[in-house]
XYZ file of C-alpha atoms in Angstrom:
505
model
C -32.949 -59.065 133.536
C -35.161 -61.340 132.096
C -33.895 -64.832 131.224
C -35.443 -63.573 127.436
C -32.909 -60.630 126.530
C -29.276 -61.591 126.192
C -26.074 -60.082 127.026
C -24.696 -59.104 123.930
C -20.360 -58.615 124.610
C -17.455 -58.380 122.481
C -14.808 -60.762 121.131
C -11.512 -60.012 122.032
C -7.808 -62.260 121.751
C -9.931 -65.411 120.805
C -12.302 -65.408 123.763
C -15.150 -63.270 124.320
C -14.705 -60.190 126.846
C -17.433 -59.226 129.373
C -18.570 -55.471 128.597
C -16.398 -53.356 130.870
C -17.457 -49.986 130.101
C -21.004 -49.895 132.585
C -23.046 -48.521 128.785
C -25.337 -50.469 126.838
C -27.875 -50.572 123.699
C -31.032 -52.187 123.119
C -31.420 -54.789 120.403
C -34.524 -55.328 118.962
C -36.721 -57.404 116.778
C -37.961 -54.908 114.340
C -41.039 -57.613 113.660
C -41.968 -57.293 117.172
C -40.716 -54.480 118.816
C -40.038 -56.436 121.561
C -36.652 -55.707 123.260
C -34.086 -59.202 122.823
C -30.726 -57.990 123.759
C -28.523 -55.160 125.584
C -25.148 -54.681 123.834
C -22.456 -54.200 125.165
C -20.639 -50.547 123.935
C -16.768 -50.557 124.396
C -14.870 -47.690 125.856
C -11.665 -46.771 124.887
C -9.681 -48.830 126.874
C -11.635 -52.377 125.788
C -10.917 -51.066 122.262
C -7.415 -50.889 123.431
C -7.269 -54.037 124.533
C -8.827 -55.188 121.152
C -5.627 -53.293 118.779
C -3.005 -54.377 121.411
C -4.744 -58.661 121.022
C -3.840 -57.675 117.356
C -0.659 -56.422 117.842
C 0.517 -59.316 119.444
C -1.197 -61.765 117.299
C 0.521 -59.809 113.490
C 4.444 -60.405 113.299
C 3.653 -64.669 113.417
C 0.767 -63.952 110.973
C 2.130 -61.695 109.129
C 4.991 -65.104 108.893
C 2.771 -67.501 107.908
C 3.070 -68.493 104.461
C -0.148 -67.673 102.024
C -0.776 -70.961 101.460
C -1.424 -71.914 105.372
C -3.910 -68.500 105.693
C -5.417 -69.719 102.933
C -6.084 -73.626 104.542
C -7.720 -71.777 107.236
C -9.917 -69.532 105.198
C -10.864 -72.334 103.193
C -12.225 -74.141 106.199
C -13.350 -70.771 107.415
C -15.214 -71.101 104.940
C -16.434 -74.530 104.512
C -17.922 -73.788 108.323
C -19.825 -70.399 106.688
C -21.853 -72.984 104.444
C -22.481 -74.930 106.839
C -23.857 -72.295 108.842
C -25.339 -69.353 106.418
C -28.410 -70.350 107.827
C -28.248 -69.445 111.497
C -26.446 -66.589 110.295
C -29.453 -65.469 108.306
C -31.664 -66.064 111.426
C -29.957 -64.203 113.456
C -29.355 -61.337 110.518
C -33.665 -61.785 110.270
C -34.636 -61.241 114.313
C -32.586 -58.419 114.551
C -32.301 -56.433 110.847
C -35.303 -57.551 109.655
C -34.898 -58.529 106.648
C -36.756 -61.086 105.374
C -34.659 -64.864 105.344
C -34.145 -65.094 101.440
C -32.730 -61.803 101.797
C -30.688 -62.347 104.047
C -29.613 -65.894 102.885
C -28.893 -64.044 99.882
C -26.587 -61.484 102.194
C -24.551 -64.331 103.207
C -24.157 -66.320 100.441
C -22.720 -62.185 98.657
C -20.269 -62.351 101.603
C -18.792 -66.484 101.479
C -18.500 -64.889 97.349
C -15.657 -62.785 99.220
C -14.092 -65.664 101.597
C -13.823 -67.856 98.412
C -12.261 -64.707 96.581
C -9.854 -64.165 99.312
C -8.724 -68.154 99.862
C -7.314 -67.556 96.495
C -4.218 -65.085 98.504
C -0.993 -66.656 97.471
C -1.621 -65.698 93.308
C -2.903 -62.382 94.612
C -0.064 -61.664 96.377
C 2.440 -62.257 93.747
C 4.830 -59.427 92.733
C 6.738 -58.893 89.211
C 10.116 -59.679 88.703
C 12.503 -58.105 86.416
C 15.726 -59.887 85.647
C 18.578 -57.375 84.038
C 17.188 -53.791 84.915
C 20.729 -52.906 84.698
C 24.131 -54.797 84.302
C 24.235 -57.434 87.790
C 20.713 -56.069 88.647
C 17.647 -57.691 88.775
C 14.524 -55.807 90.325
C 11.578 -57.019 92.475
C 8.176 -56.638 94.381
C 5.854 -57.265 96.887
C 3.287 -56.804 99.004
C 3.693 -57.023 102.796
C 0.529 -56.654 105.080
C 0.095 -53.031 106.643
C -0.717 -54.216 110.700
C -3.374 -54.004 112.824
C -6.376 -52.411 111.020
C -9.961 -51.504 111.518
C -13.348 -51.852 109.942
C -16.351 -50.157 111.735
C -20.005 -51.500 109.615
C -23.668 -50.465 109.353
C -26.506 -52.337 110.166
C -27.931 -53.116 106.684
C -25.162 -55.834 106.487
C -23.850 -57.438 109.685
C -22.768 -60.199 107.340
C -22.347 -58.993 104.035
C -20.562 -55.939 103.899
C -17.951 -57.233 107.189
C -16.901 -59.800 104.496
C -16.000 -57.299 102.135
C -12.878 -56.257 104.573
C -11.993 -58.879 106.681
C -11.364 -62.042 104.469
C -9.403 -60.287 101.839
C -7.957 -58.132 104.960
C -6.883 -61.205 107.261
C -5.301 -63.269 104.085
C -3.295 -61.031 103.514
C -1.435 -61.337 106.500
C -2.527 -58.858 108.702
C -5.048 -58.631 111.821
C -8.115 -57.266 112.717
C -10.713 -55.359 114.711
C -14.717 -55.000 113.988
C -16.888 -53.204 114.999
C -20.339 -53.932 113.721
C -23.542 -51.473 114.367
C -25.005 -52.095 117.914
C -28.127 -52.412 115.567
C -28.263 -56.208 114.630
C -24.275 -56.975 116.739
C -24.919 -60.909 116.733
C -23.829 -62.132 113.720
C -20.448 -61.117 114.276
C -19.774 -62.957 117.406
C -20.627 -65.915 115.604
C -18.454 -64.737 112.569
C -15.548 -64.442 115.423
C -16.328 -68.400 116.702
C -16.127 -70.010 113.116
C -13.034 -68.402 112.916
C -11.878 -69.763 116.078
C -12.867 -73.247 114.558
C -11.235 -72.682 111.414
C -8.013 -72.367 113.073
C -7.552 -68.596 112.772
C -4.527 -68.045 115.891
C -5.809 -65.860 118.714
C -6.138 -62.922 118.360
C -6.266 -62.103 114.352
C -9.696 -61.442 114.432
C -11.288 -58.606 117.418
C -14.952 -57.693 117.997
C -15.595 -54.821 119.377
C -19.467 -53.650 119.782
C -20.136 -49.913 119.840
C -21.197 -46.831 118.691
C -18.987 -43.260 118.616
C -16.997 -43.725 121.640
C -14.937 -47.331 119.749
C -15.167 -45.827 116.747
C -13.094 -42.530 117.771
C -10.840 -44.519 120.034
C -9.664 -46.780 116.776
C -9.228 -43.630 114.500
C -7.322 -42.439 117.568
C -5.190 -45.736 117.731
C -1.482 -45.400 116.879
C -1.063 -48.828 116.490
C -4.375 -49.391 113.861
C -2.696 -48.399 110.502
C -6.143 -48.492 108.139
C -9.821 -48.255 108.186
C -12.591 -49.010 106.467
C -16.023 -48.083 106.890
C -19.013 -48.639 104.965
C -22.287 -45.675 106.184
C -23.341 -42.508 105.449
C -21.909 -39.406 103.388
C -21.314 -37.214 106.580
C -20.136 -40.112 108.420
C -17.861 -41.494 106.086
C -16.390 -38.295 105.520
C -15.685 -37.779 109.526
C -13.990 -41.234 109.367
C -12.256 -40.438 106.252
C -10.892 -36.917 107.258
C -10.055 -37.941 110.576
C -8.299 -40.998 110.064
C -6.510 -38.784 107.711
C -5.025 -37.259 110.186
C -4.178 -39.085 112.902
C -1.920 -40.962 109.634
C -3.937 -44.103 108.042
C -5.226 -45.158 105.270
C -8.790 -44.765 104.748
C -11.617 -46.358 103.164
C -14.357 -45.034 103.436
C -17.858 -45.679 101.596
C -20.794 -43.045 102.045
C -24.257 -42.957 101.197
C -26.414 -42.999 97.514
C -29.507 -41.547 95.497
C -29.537 -44.682 92.694
C -31.243 -43.788 89.945
C -33.083 -46.395 87.180
C -33.114 -45.276 83.595
C -35.875 -46.413 81.746
C -35.617 -45.818 78.278
C -39.322 -45.809 76.270
C -37.942 -49.696 74.720
C -37.256 -50.750 77.902
C -38.837 -53.879 78.780
C -42.294 -52.879 80.646
C -42.784 -55.800 82.994
C -39.103 -56.151 82.925
C -38.459 -53.140 84.093
C -41.150 -52.658 87.064
C -39.792 -56.272 88.389
C -37.202 -54.361 88.758
C -37.803 -51.516 89.889
C -40.246 -53.190 92.777
C -37.510 -55.348 93.484
C -34.772 -52.668 93.977
C -36.366 -50.252 95.340
C -38.247 -52.104 98.138
C -36.178 -55.573 99.207
C -34.916 -54.970 102.641
C -37.262 -52.817 102.838
C -35.129 -49.512 100.491
C -32.542 -49.972 103.098
C -29.498 -50.674 100.933
C -26.751 -48.646 99.710
C -27.582 -50.336 95.987
C -31.785 -49.616 96.067
C -33.375 -47.752 93.324
C -35.060 -44.778 94.809
C -35.374 -42.642 91.289
C -37.049 -44.095 88.600
C -35.800 -41.950 85.828
C -38.600 -41.997 83.297
C -37.663 -41.040 79.664
C -40.397 -40.083 77.230
C -44.025 -41.227 76.941
C -42.396 -44.762 78.680
C -44.458 -42.925 81.915
C -47.676 -44.055 81.132
C -46.693 -47.338 80.947
C -44.841 -48.029 83.887
C -46.202 -45.843 86.798
C -49.917 -47.853 86.656
C -48.267 -51.486 86.772
C -45.677 -49.104 89.450
C -49.275 -48.572 91.426
C -50.803 -51.542 91.702
C -46.818 -53.543 92.682
C -46.379 -51.176 95.124
C -49.838 -51.602 96.887
C -50.126 -55.394 96.494
C -46.794 -55.734 98.472
C -45.897 -58.796 100.710
C -45.191 -57.395 104.162
C -44.855 -59.883 106.200
C -42.714 -61.347 108.810
C -39.209 -61.611 107.730
C -39.343 -65.487 108.956
C -41.952 -66.133 106.734
C -40.947 -67.412 103.815
C -43.567 -65.678 101.586
C -42.344 -62.507 102.343
C -41.388 -59.888 99.963
C -40.856 -57.506 102.385
C -39.923 -57.233 105.910
C -40.216 -53.813 108.865
C -37.796 -50.971 109.140
C -34.612 -51.542 111.444
C -35.596 -49.511 113.802
C -38.278 -46.987 115.670
C -35.958 -43.699 114.893
C -35.246 -44.996 111.297
C -39.087 -45.494 110.740
C -39.761 -42.067 112.098
C -37.236 -40.708 110.053
C -38.968 -42.021 106.649
C -42.584 -41.033 107.571
C -40.843 -37.455 107.839
C -39.713 -37.277 104.502
C -43.247 -38.597 102.498
C -44.338 -35.676 104.345
C -41.801 -33.912 103.267
C -42.148 -35.325 99.531
C -46.160 -33.740 100.004
C -45.272 -31.038 101.135
C -42.811 -30.301 98.140
C -45.809 -31.300 95.359
C -44.601 -34.595 94.460
C -47.657 -36.688 93.345
C -48.125 -39.306 95.926
C -49.975 -42.529 94.466
C -49.726 -45.010 96.797
C -48.495 -43.515 100.823
C -46.917 -47.009 103.061
C -47.312 -44.821 105.989
C -50.590 -46.770 106.620
C -49.880 -50.202 106.591
C -51.340 -51.957 110.115
C -48.114 -54.302 111.676
C -50.544 -56.376 112.881
C -51.588 -58.139 109.661
C -47.439 -59.524 109.006
C -47.774 -62.170 111.514
C -48.689 -63.025 115.093
C -46.777 -60.653 118.107
C -46.093 -58.030 114.501
C -48.213 -55.097 116.514
C -45.636 -53.443 118.101
C -43.169 -53.184 115.217
C -41.350 -51.045 112.890
C -43.870 -51.626 110.182
C -44.574 -49.266 107.022
C -45.789 -50.500 103.349
C -44.136 -49.295 99.851
C -44.404 -45.386 99.254
C -44.303 -44.205 95.301
C -44.010 -40.615 94.720
C -44.760 -39.258 90.692
C -43.931 -35.627 89.525
C -40.948 -35.966 91.994
C -38.444 -32.744 90.919
C -34.494 -32.265 91.284
C -35.247 -29.759 93.865
C -37.129 -31.731 95.924
C -35.701 -33.090 99.322
C -36.852 -36.262 98.574
C -34.843 -36.092 95.564
C -31.812 -35.210 96.665
C -30.930 -36.706 99.758
C -31.189 -40.517 100.667
C -34.235 -41.619 102.382
C -33.031 -45.258 102.731
C -36.301 -46.571 103.454
C -39.092 -48.103 100.462
C -40.008 -44.752 98.995
C -39.707 -44.951 94.747
C -39.755 -41.148 93.432
C -40.353 -41.016 89.452
C -38.548 -38.058 88.120
C -39.675 -37.672 84.410
C -37.094 -36.206 81.444
C -37.739 -36.163 78.133
C -34.909 -37.860 76.013
C -31.324 -39.321 77.061
C -29.189 -36.764 77.937
C -31.836 -35.181 79.936
C -31.784 -38.639 82.031
C -27.571 -38.517 82.145
C -27.454 -35.069 82.388
C -29.745 -35.448 86.085
C -27.861 -38.179 87.677
C -25.157 -36.965 86.539
C -25.800 -33.248 88.211
C -26.166 -35.629 91.593
C -23.793 -35.371 94.105
C -23.467 -38.893 94.985
C -22.870 -41.203 92.289
C -22.742 -44.949 93.790
C -24.919 -47.467 91.769
C -27.453 -46.614 88.260
C -29.574 -48.649 86.133
C -30.412 -48.123 82.758
C -33.202 -50.407 80.973
C -32.938 -50.457 77.352
C -33.497 -52.097 73.963
C -30.513 -50.332 72.102
C -27.237 -51.415 72.175
C -25.539 -48.055 71.139
C -27.920 -46.253 74.074
C -26.473 -48.572 76.964
C -23.166 -47.690 75.838
C -23.149 -44.710 75.978
C -24.952 -44.758 79.014
C -22.313 -46.854 80.543
C -19.326 -44.524 78.917
C -20.773 -41.423 80.285
C -22.433 -41.762 82.998
C -20.423 -40.300 86.028
C -21.529 -43.427 88.727
C -19.156 -46.172 89.987
C -21.412 -49.430 89.547
C -23.249 -49.679 86.441
C -25.968 -52.269 85.528
C -26.963 -52.330 81.950
C -30.650 -54.213 82.600
C -29.514 -54.657 85.657
C -31.309 -53.153 89.011
C -28.337 -53.249 91.607
C -25.296 -53.745 89.389
C -23.119 -55.121 93.222
C -20.209 -56.111 91.681
C -18.508 -59.748 92.233
C -16.512 -60.615 94.387
C -12.912 -60.349 92.315
C -14.270 -57.209 91.053
C -14.046 -54.109 93.474
C -17.134 -52.185 95.359
C -16.927 -48.842 95.617
C -18.819 -45.010 94.177
C -17.601 -42.218 92.546
C -18.124 -38.458 94.202
C -19.620 -38.304 97.275
C -20.360 -42.262 97.293
C -17.042 -43.052 98.229
C -14.274 -40.968 100.349
C -10.134 -42.500 99.645
C -8.819 -43.764 96.391
C -9.753 -47.478 96.513
C -12.760 -49.775 96.043
C -13.529 -52.866 98.453
C -13.044 -55.935 97.742
C -11.755 -57.873 94.449
C -7.453 -56.726 93.456
C -8.536 -53.271 95.386
C -9.324 -54.208 98.014
C -5.702 -56.550 98.115
C -3.897 -53.530 97.285
C -5.253 -51.429 100.227
C -4.429 -54.231 103.360
C -1.394 -54.503 101.953
C 2.229 -52.251 100.770
C 3.925 -52.793 97.838
C 8.512 -53.032 98.161
C 10.152 -52.679 95.512
C 13.947 -54.554 96.211
C 16.704 -54.067 93.878
C 19.607 -56.707 94.126
C 23.072 -57.055 92.454
C 26.183 -59.043 94.377
C 29.848 -57.926 94.699
C 30.868 -59.749 91.236
C 29.716 -57.284 88.945
C 30.103 -54.056 91.234
C 32.449 -51.988 89.152
C 35.670 -49.695 91.440
C 35.439 -46.398 92.339
C 32.046 -44.416 93.474
C 29.257 -43.416 91.734
C 27.713 -39.633 92.562
C 25.046 -39.579 89.633
C 21.737 -40.637 89.044
C 22.059 -44.559 88.485
C 20.779 -45.708 84.855
C 20.662 -49.149 83.404
C 24.008 -50.181 81.589
């Protein structure tokens, strides 16, 4: 094997673990198309080894006082801040997103770790004195056991951090199954956890594909599964995990709209659409992929969008001047180009065609990378596939509607309900939009309304399978189970058996 191609394997019970399945997958640099690594794909036996390590570590970790668990998280937080640029470089090398965007991803992940450091407060229960004569009642929250996270390629640091910091701080042990497309950040995270003093087996990493996913879903010792990815897979994860008796939160796909009202600030609107539509090459579950232009505002917005889309700085992500990097894989590139062709076929007006972008201008050695410029469509209608389906690429579709009610009805009729935004100066419009829109995360003059760490992330409709959102207080509830305790002492117990439903006395 070439000296430049690394073996990327697993992390189990506090140590790197060589792959034993005999199956691997290429890891590429999207900017150049070059193979940089071979990631091992775990089989059921290796998944079982990781789960066994987590199960063995669970009793002692669950018994560790929350304040001591928090101290490990504080040390982990310190190490993350010291190594955040190293993590960002790994993201850029394997995902392709521009370095500054990768830095932002790491920072948003670190926010969740900061939140998890407050676990002693977050686990506090309720106490009621004298619920009945001589009886007190209180609640507490206890960890589930071994829990697992299955995470996507587009945020190899931030999305896992939506899961494991809260889970581990709450006393669970964790098995992470990251995307095999960009697996390296997960191993650096594991090493930093080790340096922070996390006991062996509390955090484990198994690289893999569907075989590893199914092994986690079916394993009887895995008590809960968290997932982020496409809606068909989220539905599969939810149904299969529930069938095997697990608690499941599965975050699915999106088709995020941004409504532009006639009174919106046009320059701010265009800035927002360009950044939210083409940032990270549109490979975000919160990317804006549909601009809903109300009334005559389209005539003001479209010319500026054309100009800005044509002048996007599409460069190697290592170039700090870059606004957009390459597409993550060749297969993803082919899928996106197929959608653009479909949009043309269905009659949408193609204003800017990103397929013609020449990767050789993106930087030295980039001629064979997976490059594409921004694509802009106008006169898109709800019947078109480019409107209905998640493209997950740098394609922005403009839909024209007559009024505010039509905009709300259009969005509410879509099967997805992840994120949405409305740009307006009108407070009443903003209030009505926030109340009436059937979407889980809403921005008013905020194009990508990803909630902060102490709130929770999650959509509605086919964008979320399960009852609880990721991170925040809902994350604490997801990774713990409530126990209610009623207590009285012999001196307060009356004589004789009681055969009726207990009531307050």
